[in-house]
Amino acid sequence: VSLSQPQYQLVFYSLVVAGLALFAQFVKTWVSAGEVSSRYRPALYASMCICGVAFLSYVFLALKFDSGYQLSGGQYVPTAESVNSYLPRYMDWSVTVPLLMVEALAVSTLTGGRARQTRLVAMSAAFLMIFTGYLGAGVIGNGTSSSAMLLWGIISTVFFALLYVVLLGVLRASHEGMSPVAYLGYRNAVFLLLLVWVWYPIAYGIHNWTSGGTATTIIQVGFCAADIAAKAGFGAMIHKVAKVRTADDM
Amino acid sequence: VSLSQPQYQLVFYSLVVAGLALFAQFVKTWVSAGEVSSRYRPALYASMCICGVAFLSYVFLALKFDSGYQLSGGQYVPTAESVNSYLPRYMDWSVTVPLLMVEALAVSTLTGGRARQTRLVAMSAAFLMIFTGYLGAGVIGNGTSSSAMLLWGIISTVFFALLYVVLLGVLRASHEGMSPVAYLGYRNAVFLLLLVWVWYPIAYGIHNWTSGGTATTIIQVGFCAADIAAKAGFGAMIHKVAKVRTADDM
Ligand SMILES: CC1=C(/C=C/C(C)=C/C=C/C(C)=C/C=O)C(C)(C)CCC1
Ligand SMILES: CC1=C(/C=C/C(C)=C/C=C/C(C)=C/C=O)C(C)(C)CCC1
């Protein structure tokens, strides 16, 4: 679909701002990793990987978006290339959402076998949620079949629901073993993540049932805002939990 | 061969996800290298080189794949360039497989002259395995001669078998000198590597004796999955062995 000039400018702005914010969070996490004891350090490593991967992905998205539209008659008209200007997000998510699970679990109170098992379940469910969503959005029926999108969207939502159950379970299990300050921070971080996640299936639905420049703009700007919150914002909150727990452990 | 749209999307997805996963492992290994004592640090350096090289190679493969196919009549039709969209893998492997040997040996219990000699043999065999395979797949007979592929495939397989012997020998030799936990991790890592390796000659065979969009898709997606396991997965497992051995040495 074609975009008006304001719509195009808004989307391009969001893509670049999100990429730069993720880069900033990457740098911040890297240089301050020493604040946290080695026990919680894996959460920061995961966050660095997430922000680094997402930054690369935004560089690619912004370049694709830039070259995928041509200004003609006052409208930005997509070239053949740009039908795929939003599918690369799924490739980013396939790596980053499983890593978000590593990050979320690394500051919990789970240890040993229980921690490993929960992590495996959460990472697998996260990957399968994204991969099945990708099958619906871009593979089966070329991403233009409403019924395929609905079917695979529902399958994806099963994993989505499973992740809510797992993360809320981890939160409950961590209540006892953490100081109130640490728990409050952890609860807020997990709630933020689960709240922001709601946007992704909504965007998938908007993409499926409507089209047009306004819908495209809302979806793209929304993804950028959600990614900043779920990757950089969540990362900052988990960092703080790791710092509080480091101090509590002394 | 032409690819259908779903096949094209799946291959492109795998290439980008593999590249991003390798990048994430590169970042993770870099920032967490301090967890390991200097004795085992070379394993992590090798892993960083492997993941870094492979990431670059995937960027190149993904860009080639993107520009090497043109959508026409609902099919992705290869341009003249794209016959070579899989040969660059051999160039990546020529560097990374010898480095995988460095990584695998650096956490073993071999020391001194024995370690150097084993490393030399393993690196040479690894390089020759890939180089002779490349001669069959891309050089002799322009990579279209079945008999050349068979001949050089067999020569390559001799080095392949030699590597199994060497690595299993190193594993046996390391049993005595390691703690049970370290050995178990080491055994799992080497087994994973040797298991995943089986895929590469199979893909070479598929490429030689069949053709068509489905075969191309299976080969490409399979290579991506195998590379993630043999480079990022193996790297994570060796990292853990290095950490356990560091603690054991205290
Ligand atoms: C439920 C559902 C989906 C959920 C996606 C989610 C929850 C993505 C989260 C991505 C994040 C958090 C990325 C940033 O780090 C899909 C795949 C759109 C397909 C439709 C059904
Ligand atoms: C036996 C054999 C082969 C083996 C290749 C292997 C084992 C490649 C491993 C690559 C890895 C592990 C890359 C990732 O790091 C070739 C060359 C296909 C040619 C046919 C015979």
Coordinates of C-alpha atoms and ligand atoms in Angstrom, one line a residue:
Chain A
V1 CA 0.0 0.0 0.0
S2 CA 1.1 3.5 -0.6
L3 CA 1.9 5.9 2.2
S4 CA 1.3 9.6 2.3
Q5 CA 4.3 11.7 3.0
P6 CA 3.5 12.3 6.7
Q7 CA 2.9 8.6 7.2
Y8 CA 6.2 7.7 5.5
Q9 CA 8.1 10.2 7.6
L10 CA 6.5 8.9 10.8
V11 CA 7.3 5.3 10.1
F12 CA 10.9 6.1 9.0
Y13 CA 11.3 8.2 12.1
S14 CA 10.1 5.4 14.4
L15 CA 12.4 2.8 12.8
V16 CA 15.5 5.0 13.2
V17 CA 14.6 6.1 16.7
A18 CA 14.0 2.5 17.8
G19 CA 17.3 1.4 16.3
L20 CA 19.2 4.1 18.1
A21 CA 17.4 3.5 21.4
L22 CA 18.3 -0.2 21.2
F23 CA 21.9 0.7 20.4
A24 CA 22.0 3.0 23.4
Q25 CA 20.7 0.3 25.7
F26 CA 23.3 -2.1 24.2
V27 CA 26.1 0.3 25.1
K28 CA 24.7 1.0 28.5
T29 CA 24.4 -2.6 29.4
W30 CA 27.8 -3.5 28.2
V31 CA 29.7 -0.8 30.0
S32 CA 27.8 -1.2 33.3
A33 CA 27.8 -5.0 33.5
G34 CA 30.3 -4.9 36.3
E35 CA 27.7 -3.5 38.7
V36 CA 26.1 -6.9 38.9
S37 CA 27.5 -10.0 40.6
S38 CA 28.4 -13.0 38.3
R39 CA 25.3 -14.8 39.5
Y40 CA 23.0 -12.4 37.7
R41 CA 25.4 -11.4 34.9
P42 CA 23.7 -13.9 32.4
A43 CA 20.6 -11.6 32.4
L44 CA 22.8 -8.7 31.2
Y45 CA 24.5 -10.9 28.6
A46 CA 21.1 -11.9 27.2
S47 CA 20.1 -8.2 27.2
M48 CA 23.2 -7.2 25.2
C49 CA 22.5 -9.9 22.7
I50 CA 18.9 -8.9 22.4
C51 CA 19.6 -5.2 22.0
G52 CA 22.5 -5.9 19.6
V53 CA 20.5 -8.3 17.4
A54 CA 17.5 -5.9 17.4
F55 CA 19.8 -3.0 16.5
L56 CA 21.1 -4.8 13.4
S57 CA 17.6 -5.8 12.5
Y58 CA 16.4 -2.1 12.7
V59 CA 19.4 -1.0 10.5
F60 CA 18.2 -3.5 8.0
L61 CA 14.5 -2.5 8.3
A62 CA 15.3 1.2 8.0
L63 CA 17.4 0.6 4.9
K64 CA 14.8 -1.6 3.3
F65 CA 12.1 0.9 4.1
D66 CA 14.1 3.7 2.6
S67 CA 14.8 1.8 -0.6
G68 CA 11.4 0.1 -0.7
Y69 CA 9.3 3.2 -1.4
Q70 CA 9.5 5.7 -4.2
L71 CA 8.1 9.2 -4.0
S72 CA 5.7 9.6 -7.0
G73 CA 2.9 12.0 -7.3
G74 CA 3.1 13.1 -3.7
Q75 CA 2.7 9.5 -2.4
Y76 CA 5.3 7.0 -1.3
V77 CA 4.6 4.0 -3.6
P78 CA 6.1 0.6 -2.6
T79 CA 8.4 -1.1 -5.0
A80 CA 8.2 -4.9 -5.6
E81 CA 10.8 -5.4 -2.7
S82 CA 8.8 -3.7 0.0
V83 CA 6.0 -6.2 0.3
N84 CA 8.4 -7.8 2.8
S85 CA 9.3 -4.7 4.7
Y86 CA 7.8 -6.1 7.9
L87 CA 8.6 -9.9 7.6
P88 CA 12.2 -9.4 8.8
R89 CA 10.8 -8.5 12.2
Y90 CA 9.9 -12.2 12.6
M91 CA 13.6 -13.2 12.0
D92 CA 14.7 -10.8 14.7
W93 CA 12.0 -12.0 17.1
S94 CA 13.0 -15.7 16.5
V95 CA 16.3 -15.0 18.2
T96 CA 15.4 -12.2 20.6
V97 CA 12.2 -13.5 22.2
P98 CA 13.8 -16.8 23.4
L99 CA 16.7 -14.6 24.7
L100 CA 14.1 -12.4 26.6
M101 CA 13.1 -15.6 28.4
V102 CA 16.7 -16.2 29.4
E103 CA 16.9 -12.7 30.6
A104 CA 13.7 -12.9 32.6
L105 CA 14.6 -16.2 34.2
A106 CA 18.2 -15.3 35.1
V107 CA 17.2 -13.0 37.9
S108 CA 14.4 -15.2 39.3
T109 CA 15.0 -17.4 42.3
L110 CA 14.8 -20.7 40.4
T111 CA 18.0 -22.7 40.4
G112 CA 19.4 -26.0 39.3
G113 CA 17.3 -28.5 37.3
R114 CA 14.1 -26.5 37.8
A115 CA 15.7 -23.4 36.3
R116 CA 17.1 -25.4 33.3
Q117 CA 13.8 -27.1 32.6
T118 CA 11.7 -23.9 32.9
R119 CA 14.2 -22.1 30.6
L120 CA 14.0 -24.9 28.0
V121 CA 10.2 -24.8 28.0
A122 CA 10.1 -21.0 27.8
M123 CA 12.7 -20.7 25.0
S124 CA 11.0 -23.4 22.9
A125 CA 7.5 -22.0 23.4
A126 CA 8.9 -18.5 22.5
F127 CA 10.5 -19.7 19.3
L128 CA 7.5 -21.8 18.3
M129 CA 5.2 -18.8 18.9
I130 CA 7.2 -16.7 16.5
F131 CA 7.9 -19.4 14.0
T132 CA 4.2 -20.5 13.7
G133 CA 3.2 -16.8 13.4
Y134 CA 5.8 -16.4 10.6
L135 CA 4.3 -19.4 8.8
G136 CA 0.9 -17.7 8.8
A137 CA 2.2 -14.2 8.0
G138 CA 4.7 -15.0 5.3
V139 CA 4.9 -18.6 4.2
I140 CA 1.7 -20.6 4.0
G141 CA -0.5 -19.0 1.3
N142 CA 2.2 -16.4 0.7
G143 CA 1.0 -14.4 3.7
T144 CA -2.1 -13.3 1.8
S145 CA -4.5 -16.1 2.8
S146 CA -6.8 -14.9 5.7
S147 CA -7.6 -18.4 6.7
A148 CA -4.0 -19.5 6.9
M149 CA -3.2 -16.4 9.0
L150 CA -6.1 -17.2 11.3
L151 CA -5.1 -20.9 11.7
W152 CA -1.5 -20.2 12.4
G153 CA -2.3 -17.2 14.5
I154 CA -4.4 -19.4 16.7
I155 CA -1.6 -22.0 17.0
S156 CA 0.8 -19.3 17.8
T157 CA -1.5 -17.9 20.5
V158 CA -1.4 -21.3 22.2
F159 CA 2.3 -20.8 22.8
F160 CA 1.6 -17.2 23.7
A161 CA -0.8 -18.3 26.5
L162 CA 1.7 -20.9 27.7
L163 CA 4.4 -18.2 28.1
Y164 CA 2.0 -16.1 30.3
V165 CA 1.5 -19.2 32.5
V166 CA 5.2 -19.9 32.7
L167 CA 6.2 -16.3 33.5
L168 CA 3.5 -15.7 36.0
G169 CA 4.5 -19.1 37.6
V170 CA 8.1 -18.0 37.9
L171 CA 7.0 -14.7 39.4
R172 CA 4.9 -16.4 42.0
A173 CA 7.7 -18.8 42.8
S174 CA 10.2 -15.9 43.2
H175 CA 8.0 -14.0 45.8
E176 CA 9.3 -15.9 48.8
G177 CA 13.1 -15.8 48.1
M178 CA 13.5 -12.2 47.2
S179 CA 13.6 -9.0 49.2
P180 CA 10.4 -6.9 48.8
V181 CA 12.3 -4.2 46.8
A182 CA 13.7 -6.8 44.4
Y183 CA 10.4 -8.5 44.0
L184 CA 8.6 -5.3 43.3
G185 CA 11.0 -4.4 40.5
Y186 CA 10.8 -7.9 39.1
R187 CA 7.0 -7.9 39.2
N188 CA 6.9 -4.5 37.4
A189 CA 9.4 -5.8 34.7
V190 CA 7.4 -9.0 34.0
F191 CA 4.1 -7.1 34.0
L192 CA 5.5 -4.5 31.5
L193 CA 6.7 -7.4 29.3
L194 CA 3.4 -9.2 29.4
L195 CA 1.4 -6.0 28.8
V196 CA 3.5 -4.9 25.8
W197 CA 3.2 -8.4 24.3
V198 CA -0.5 -7.9 23.8
W199 CA 0.3 -5.5 21.0
Y200 CA 1.9 -8.1 18.8
P201 CA -1.1 -10.3 18.1
I202 CA -3.3 -7.2 17.8
A203 CA -1.0 -5.9 15.1
Y204 CA -1.1 -9.3 13.4
G205 CA -4.9 -9.0 13.4
I206 CA -4.9 -5.5 12.0
H207 CA -2.6 -6.6 9.3
N208 CA -4.9 -9.5 8.5
W209 CA -8.2 -7.8 8.5
T210 CA -7.5 -4.3 7.2
S211 CA -5.1 -2.6 4.9
G212 CA -4.2 0.9 3.9
G213 CA -1.7 3.5 4.7
T214 CA -3.1 4.3 8.1
A215 CA -3.1 0.7 9.2
T216 CA 0.5 0.2 8.0
T217 CA 1.6 3.3 9.8
I218 CA 0.0 2.3 13.1
I219 CA 1.4 -1.2 12.9
Q220 CA 5.0 -0.1 12.2
V221 CA 5.0 2.7 14.7
G222 CA 3.4 0.4 17.2
F223 CA 6.0 -2.3 16.7
C224 CA 8.8 0.3 17.2
A225 CA 7.3 1.5 20.5
A226 CA 6.6 -2.0 21.7
D227 CA 10.1 -3.2 20.8
I228 CA 11.7 -0.2 22.7
A229 CA 9.6 -1.1 25.8
A230 CA 10.0 -4.9 25.6
K231 CA 13.8 -4.8 24.9
A232 CA 15.3 -1.6 26.2
G233 CA 12.8 -0.8 28.9
F234 CA 12.5 -4.3 30.1
G235 CA 16.3 -4.6 30.0
A236 CA 16.7 -1.6 32.2
M237 CA 14.2 -2.9 34.7
I238 CA 15.8 -6.3 34.9
H239 CA 19.2 -4.6 35.2
K240 CA 17.9 -2.9 38.3
V241 CA 16.5 -6.1 39.8
A242 CA 19.9 -7.7 39.2
K243 CA 21.6 -4.8 41.1
V244 CA 19.2 -5.0 44.0
R245 CA 19.6 -8.7 44.3
T246 CA 23.4 -8.3 44.1
A247 CA 23.2 -6.0 47.0
D248 CA 20.8 -8.2 48.9
D249 CA 23.2 -11.2 48.5
M250 CA 26.1 -9.4 50.2
Chain B
V1 CA 16.0 -24.0 -9.9
S2 CA 13.0 -21.8 -9.2
L3 CA 11.5 -21.6 -5.7
S4 CA 7.9 -21.1 -4.8
Q5 CA 7.1 -18.1 -2.6
P6 CA 6.8 -20.2 0.6
Q7 CA 10.1 -22.0 -0.1
Y8 CA 11.8 -18.7 -0.8
Q9 CA 10.4 -17.2 2.5
L10 CA 11.5 -20.2 4.5
V11 CA 15.1 -20.1 3.2
F12 CA 15.4 -16.4 3.6
Y13 CA 14.1 -16.7 7.1
S14 CA 16.6 -19.4 8.0
L15 CA 19.5 -17.5 6.6
V16 CA 18.7 -14.4 8.6
V17 CA 17.8 -16.2 11.8
A18 CA 21.1 -18.2 11.6
G19 CA 23.1 -15.0 11.0
L20 CA 21.4 -13.2 14.0
A21 CA 21.9 -16.3 16.3
L22 CA 25.6 -16.4 15.4
F23 CA 25.9 -12.7 16.0
A24 CA 24.2 -13.1 19.4
Q25 CA 26.6 -15.9 20.3
F26 CA 29.5 -13.8 19.2
V27 CA 28.4 -11.0 21.5
K28 CA 27.7 -13.3 24.4
T29 CA 31.1 -15.0 24.1
W30 CA 32.9 -11.7 23.9
V31 CA 31.4 -10.1 26.9
S32 CA 31.6 -13.1 29.1
A33 CA 35.1 -14.3 28.3
G34 CA 36.3 -13.1 31.7
E35 CA 34.4 -16.1 33.4
V36 CA 37.1 -18.5 32.1
S37 CA 40.7 -18.7 33.2
S38 CA 43.4 -17.9 30.8
R39 CA 44.2 -21.5 30.3
Y40 CA 40.9 -22.2 28.5
R41 CA 40.5 -18.7 27.0
P42 CA 41.7 -19.8 23.6
A43 CA 38.6 -21.9 23.3
L44 CA 36.5 -18.8 23.6
Y45 CA 38.7 -16.8 21.2
A46 CA 38.2 -19.6 18.6
S47 CA 34.5 -19.5 19.2
M48 CA 34.4 -15.7 18.7
C49 CA 36.3 -16.0 15.5
I50 CA 34.0 -18.8 14.3
C51 CA 30.8 -17.0 15.1
G52 CA 32.1 -13.7 13.8
V53 CA 33.2 -15.2 10.5
A54 CA 30.0 -17.2 10.1
F55 CA 28.0 -14.1 10.8
L56 CA 29.7 -12.2 8.0
S57 CA 29.2 -15.2 5.8
Y58 CA 25.5 -15.3 6.5
V59 CA 25.2 -11.5 5.8
F60 CA 26.7 -12.2 2.4
L61 CA 24.6 -15.3 1.8
A62 CA 21.4 -13.5 2.8
L63 CA 22.2 -10.5 0.5
K64 CA 23.1 -12.8 -2.3
F65 CA 19.9 -14.8 -1.8
D66 CA 17.9 -11.6 -1.7
S67 CA 19.3 -10.3 -4.9
G68 CA 19.8 -13.6 -6.6
Y69 CA 16.1 -14.4 -7.1
Q70 CA 13.5 -12.4 -9.0
L71 CA 9.8 -12.7 -8.4
S72 CA 8.2 -13.5 -11.7
G73 CA 4.9 -15.1 -12.3
G74 CA 4.4 -16.1 -8.7
Q75 CA 7.8 -18.0 -8.6
Y76 CA 11.2 -16.8 -7.4
V77 CA 13.4 -17.4 -10.5
P78 CA 17.2 -17.4 -10.0
T79 CA 19.3 -14.9 -11.8
A80 CA 22.6 -15.8 -13.4
E81 CA 24.3 -14.9 -10.1
S82 CA 22.5 -17.3 -7.8
V83 CA 23.9 -20.6 -9.1
N84 CA 26.5 -19.9 -6.5
S85 CA 24.3 -19.0 -3.7
Y86 CA 25.5 -22.0 -1.7
L87 CA 29.2 -22.2 -2.7
P88 CA 30.2 -19.3 -0.3
R89 CA 29.4 -21.8 2.5
Y90 CA 32.6 -23.7 1.7
M91 CA 34.6 -20.5 2.1
D92 CA 33.2 -20.0 5.5
W93 CA 33.7 -23.6 6.5
S94 CA 37.4 -23.5 5.3
V95 CA 38.1 -21.1 8.0
T96 CA 35.6 -22.1 10.7
V97 CA 35.9 -25.9 10.7
P98 CA 39.7 -25.8 11.5
L99 CA 38.9 -23.3 14.2
L100 CA 36.2 -25.6 15.6
M101 CA 39.1 -28.1 16.1
V102 CA 41.0 -25.5 18.0
E103 CA 38.0 -24.8 20.1
A104 CA 37.3 -28.5 20.8
L105 CA 40.9 -29.2 21.7
A106 CA 41.5 -26.2 23.9
V107 CA 39.4 -27.5 26.7
S108 CA 40.7 -31.1 26.5
T109 CA 43.4 -32.4 28.9
L110 CA 46.0 -32.7 26.2
T111 CA 49.0 -30.5 26.8
G112 CA 52.4 -29.7 25.3
G113 CA 53.7 -31.5 22.2
R114 CA 50.8 -34.0 22.1
A115 CA 48.3 -31.1 22.0
R116 CA 50.2 -29.2 19.3
Q117 CA 50.5 -32.3 17.2
T118 CA 46.8 -33.3 17.5
R119 CA 45.8 -29.8 16.7
L120 CA 47.9 -29.7 13.6
V121 CA 46.5 -33.0 12.4
A122 CA 42.9 -32.0 13.1
M123 CA 43.1 -28.6 11.6
S124 CA 44.8 -29.9 8.4
A125 CA 42.2 -32.7 8.0
A126 CA 39.4 -30.3 8.6
F127 CA 40.7 -27.9 6.0
L128 CA 41.4 -30.7 3.5
M129 CA 37.9 -32.2 4.1
I130 CA 36.3 -28.9 3.1
F131 CA 38.7 -28.0 0.3
T132 CA 38.3 -31.4 -1.5
G133 CA 34.6 -31.1 -1.0
Y134 CA 34.7 -27.7 -2.7
L135 CA 36.7 -29.1 -5.6
G136 CA 33.9 -31.6 -6.2
A137 CA 31.0 -29.2 -5.6
G138 CA 32.3 -26.1 -7.4
V139 CA 35.5 -26.5 -9.3
I140 CA 36.2 -29.8 -11.1
G141 CA 33.6 -30.2 -13.9
N142 CA 32.1 -26.8 -12.8
G143 CA 30.2 -28.5 -10.1
T144 CA 27.8 -30.2 -12.5
S145 CA 29.7 -33.5 -13.0
S146 CA 28.2 -36.3 -10.9
S147 CA 31.3 -38.4 -11.2
A148 CA 33.6 -35.6 -10.0
M149 CA 31.3 -34.9 -7.1
L150 CA 31.4 -38.6 -6.2
L151 CA 35.1 -38.9 -6.4
W152 CA 35.9 -35.8 -4.4
G153 CA 33.1 -36.5 -2.0
I154 CA 34.8 -39.8 -1.2
I155 CA 38.2 -38.2 -0.8
S156 CA 36.6 -35.6 1.5
T157 CA 34.9 -38.4 3.5
V158 CA 38.3 -39.9 4.2
F159 CA 39.3 -36.8 6.1
F160 CA 35.8 -36.7 7.6
A161 CA 36.4 -40.2 9.1
L162 CA 39.9 -39.2 10.3
L163 CA 38.3 -36.3 12.2
Y164 CA 35.9 -38.7 14.0
V165 CA 38.8 -40.9 15.0
V166 CA 40.8 -37.9 16.3
L167 CA 38.0 -36.3 18.2
L168 CA 36.8 -39.5 19.8
G169 CA 40.5 -40.3 20.8
V170 CA 40.8 -36.9 22.4
L171 CA 37.6 -37.5 24.3
R172 CA 38.8 -40.9 25.5
A173 CA 42.2 -39.4 26.6
S174 CA 40.4 -36.6 28.5
H175 CA 38.2 -38.9 30.6
E176 CA 40.9 -39.5 33.3
G177 CA 42.0 -36.0 33.9
M178 CA 38.6 -34.2 34.2
S179 CA 36.0 -34.0 36.9
P180 CA 32.9 -36.0 36.1
V181 CA 30.8 -32.9 35.5
A182 CA 33.4 -31.4 33.1
Y183 CA 33.7 -34.7 31.2
L184 CA 30.0 -35.1 30.9
G185 CA 29.7 -31.6 29.4
Y186 CA 32.6 -32.2 27.1
R187 CA 31.3 -35.5 25.9
N188 CA 27.9 -34.0 25.1
A189 CA 29.5 -31.2 23.2
V190 CA 31.7 -33.5 21.1
F191 CA 28.8 -35.8 20.5
L192 CA 26.6 -32.9 19.4
L193 CA 29.2 -31.8 17.0
L194 CA 29.8 -35.3 15.5
L195 CA 26.1 -35.8 15.2
V196 CA 25.4 -32.6 13.4
W197 CA 28.3 -33.2 11.0
V198 CA 26.5 -36.1 9.5
W199 CA 24.1 -33.6 7.9
Y200 CA 26.8 -32.0 5.7
P201 CA 27.7 -35.0 3.5
I202 CA 24.0 -35.9 3.3
A203 CA 23.2 -32.5 1.9
Y204 CA 26.1 -32.9 -0.5
G205 CA 24.5 -36.1 -1.7
I206 CA 21.0 -34.6 -2.0
H207 CA 22.5 -31.8 -4.0
N208 CA 24.3 -34.3 -6.3
W209 CA 21.5 -36.7 -6.9
T210 CA 18.3 -34.7 -6.9
S211 CA 17.3 -31.2 -7.7
G212 CA 14.2 -29.0 -7.5
G213 CA 12.8 -26.4 -5.2
T214 CA 12.1 -28.7 -2.3
A215 CA 15.6 -30.2 -2.3
T216 CA 17.1 -26.7 -2.4
T217 CA 14.9 -25.6 0.5
I218 CA 15.7 -28.6 2.6
I219 CA 19.4 -28.2 2.0
Q220 CA 19.5 -24.5 2.8
V221 CA 17.3 -24.7 5.9
G222 CA 19.2 -27.8 7.0
F223 CA 22.6 -26.0 6.7
C224 CA 21.2 -23.1 8.7
A225 CA 20.0 -25.3 11.5
A226 CA 23.2 -27.4 11.5
D227 CA 25.4 -24.3 11.6
I228 CA 23.5 -22.9 14.5
A229 CA 24.0 -26.2 16.4
A230 CA 27.6 -26.7 15.4
K231 CA 28.8 -23.2 16.0
A232 CA 26.5 -21.4 18.5
G233 CA 25.2 -24.5 20.3
F234 CA 28.6 -26.2 20.4
G235 CA 30.2 -22.9 21.5
A236 CA 27.8 -22.5 24.4
M237 CA 28.5 -26.1 25.5
I238 CA 32.3 -25.7 25.3
H239 CA 32.0 -22.4 27.2
K240 CA 30.3 -24.3 30.0
V241 CA 33.0 -26.9 30.0
A242 CA 35.6 -24.2 30.2
K243 CA 33.8 -22.6 33.2
V244 CA 33.6 -25.9 35.0
R245 CA 37.2 -26.7 34.4
T246 CA 38.2 -23.2 35.6
A247 CA 36.3 -23.8 38.9
D248 CA 37.8 -27.3 39.2
D249 CA 41.4 -25.9 38.8
M250 CA 41.0 -23.5 41.7
Ligands
LIG1 C1 0.4 -14.4 19.8 C2 0.8 -14.2 18.4 C3 2.0 -13.5 18.0 C4 2.8 -13.0 19.1 C5 4.0 -12.4 19.0 C6 4.7 -11.8 20.1 C7 4.2 -11.9 21.5 C8 5.9 -11.2 19.8 C9 6.7 -10.6 20.7 C10 7.8 -10.0 20.3 C11 8.7 -9.3 21.1 C12 8.5 -9.1 22.5 C13 9.7 -8.8 20.4 C14 10.6 -7.9 21.0 O1 11.5 -8.2 21.7 C15 2.4 -13.4 16.6 C16 3.7 -14.1 16.3 C17 2.4 -12.0 16.1 C18 1.4 -14.2 15.7 C19 0.0 -14.1 16.1 C20 -0.2 -14.7 17.4
LIG2 C1 32.2 -35.5 4.5 C2 32.0 -34.5 3.3 C3 31.8 -33.2 3.6 C4 31.7 -32.8 5.0 C5 31.5 -31.5 5.4 C6 31.5 -31.2 6.8 C7 31.5 -32.2 7.9 C8 31.3 -29.9 7.1 C9 31.1 -29.3 8.3 C10 30.9 -28.0 8.4 C11 30.7 -27.3 9.6 C12 30.6 -28.0 11.0 C13 30.4 -26.1 9.5 C14 30.0 -25.3 10.6 O1 30.7 -24.9 11.5 C15 31.6 -32.2 2.4 C16 32.6 -31.1 2.5 C17 30.2 -31.6 2.4 C18 31.8 -32.9 1.0 C19 31.3 -34.2 1.0 C20 31.9 -35.2 2.0

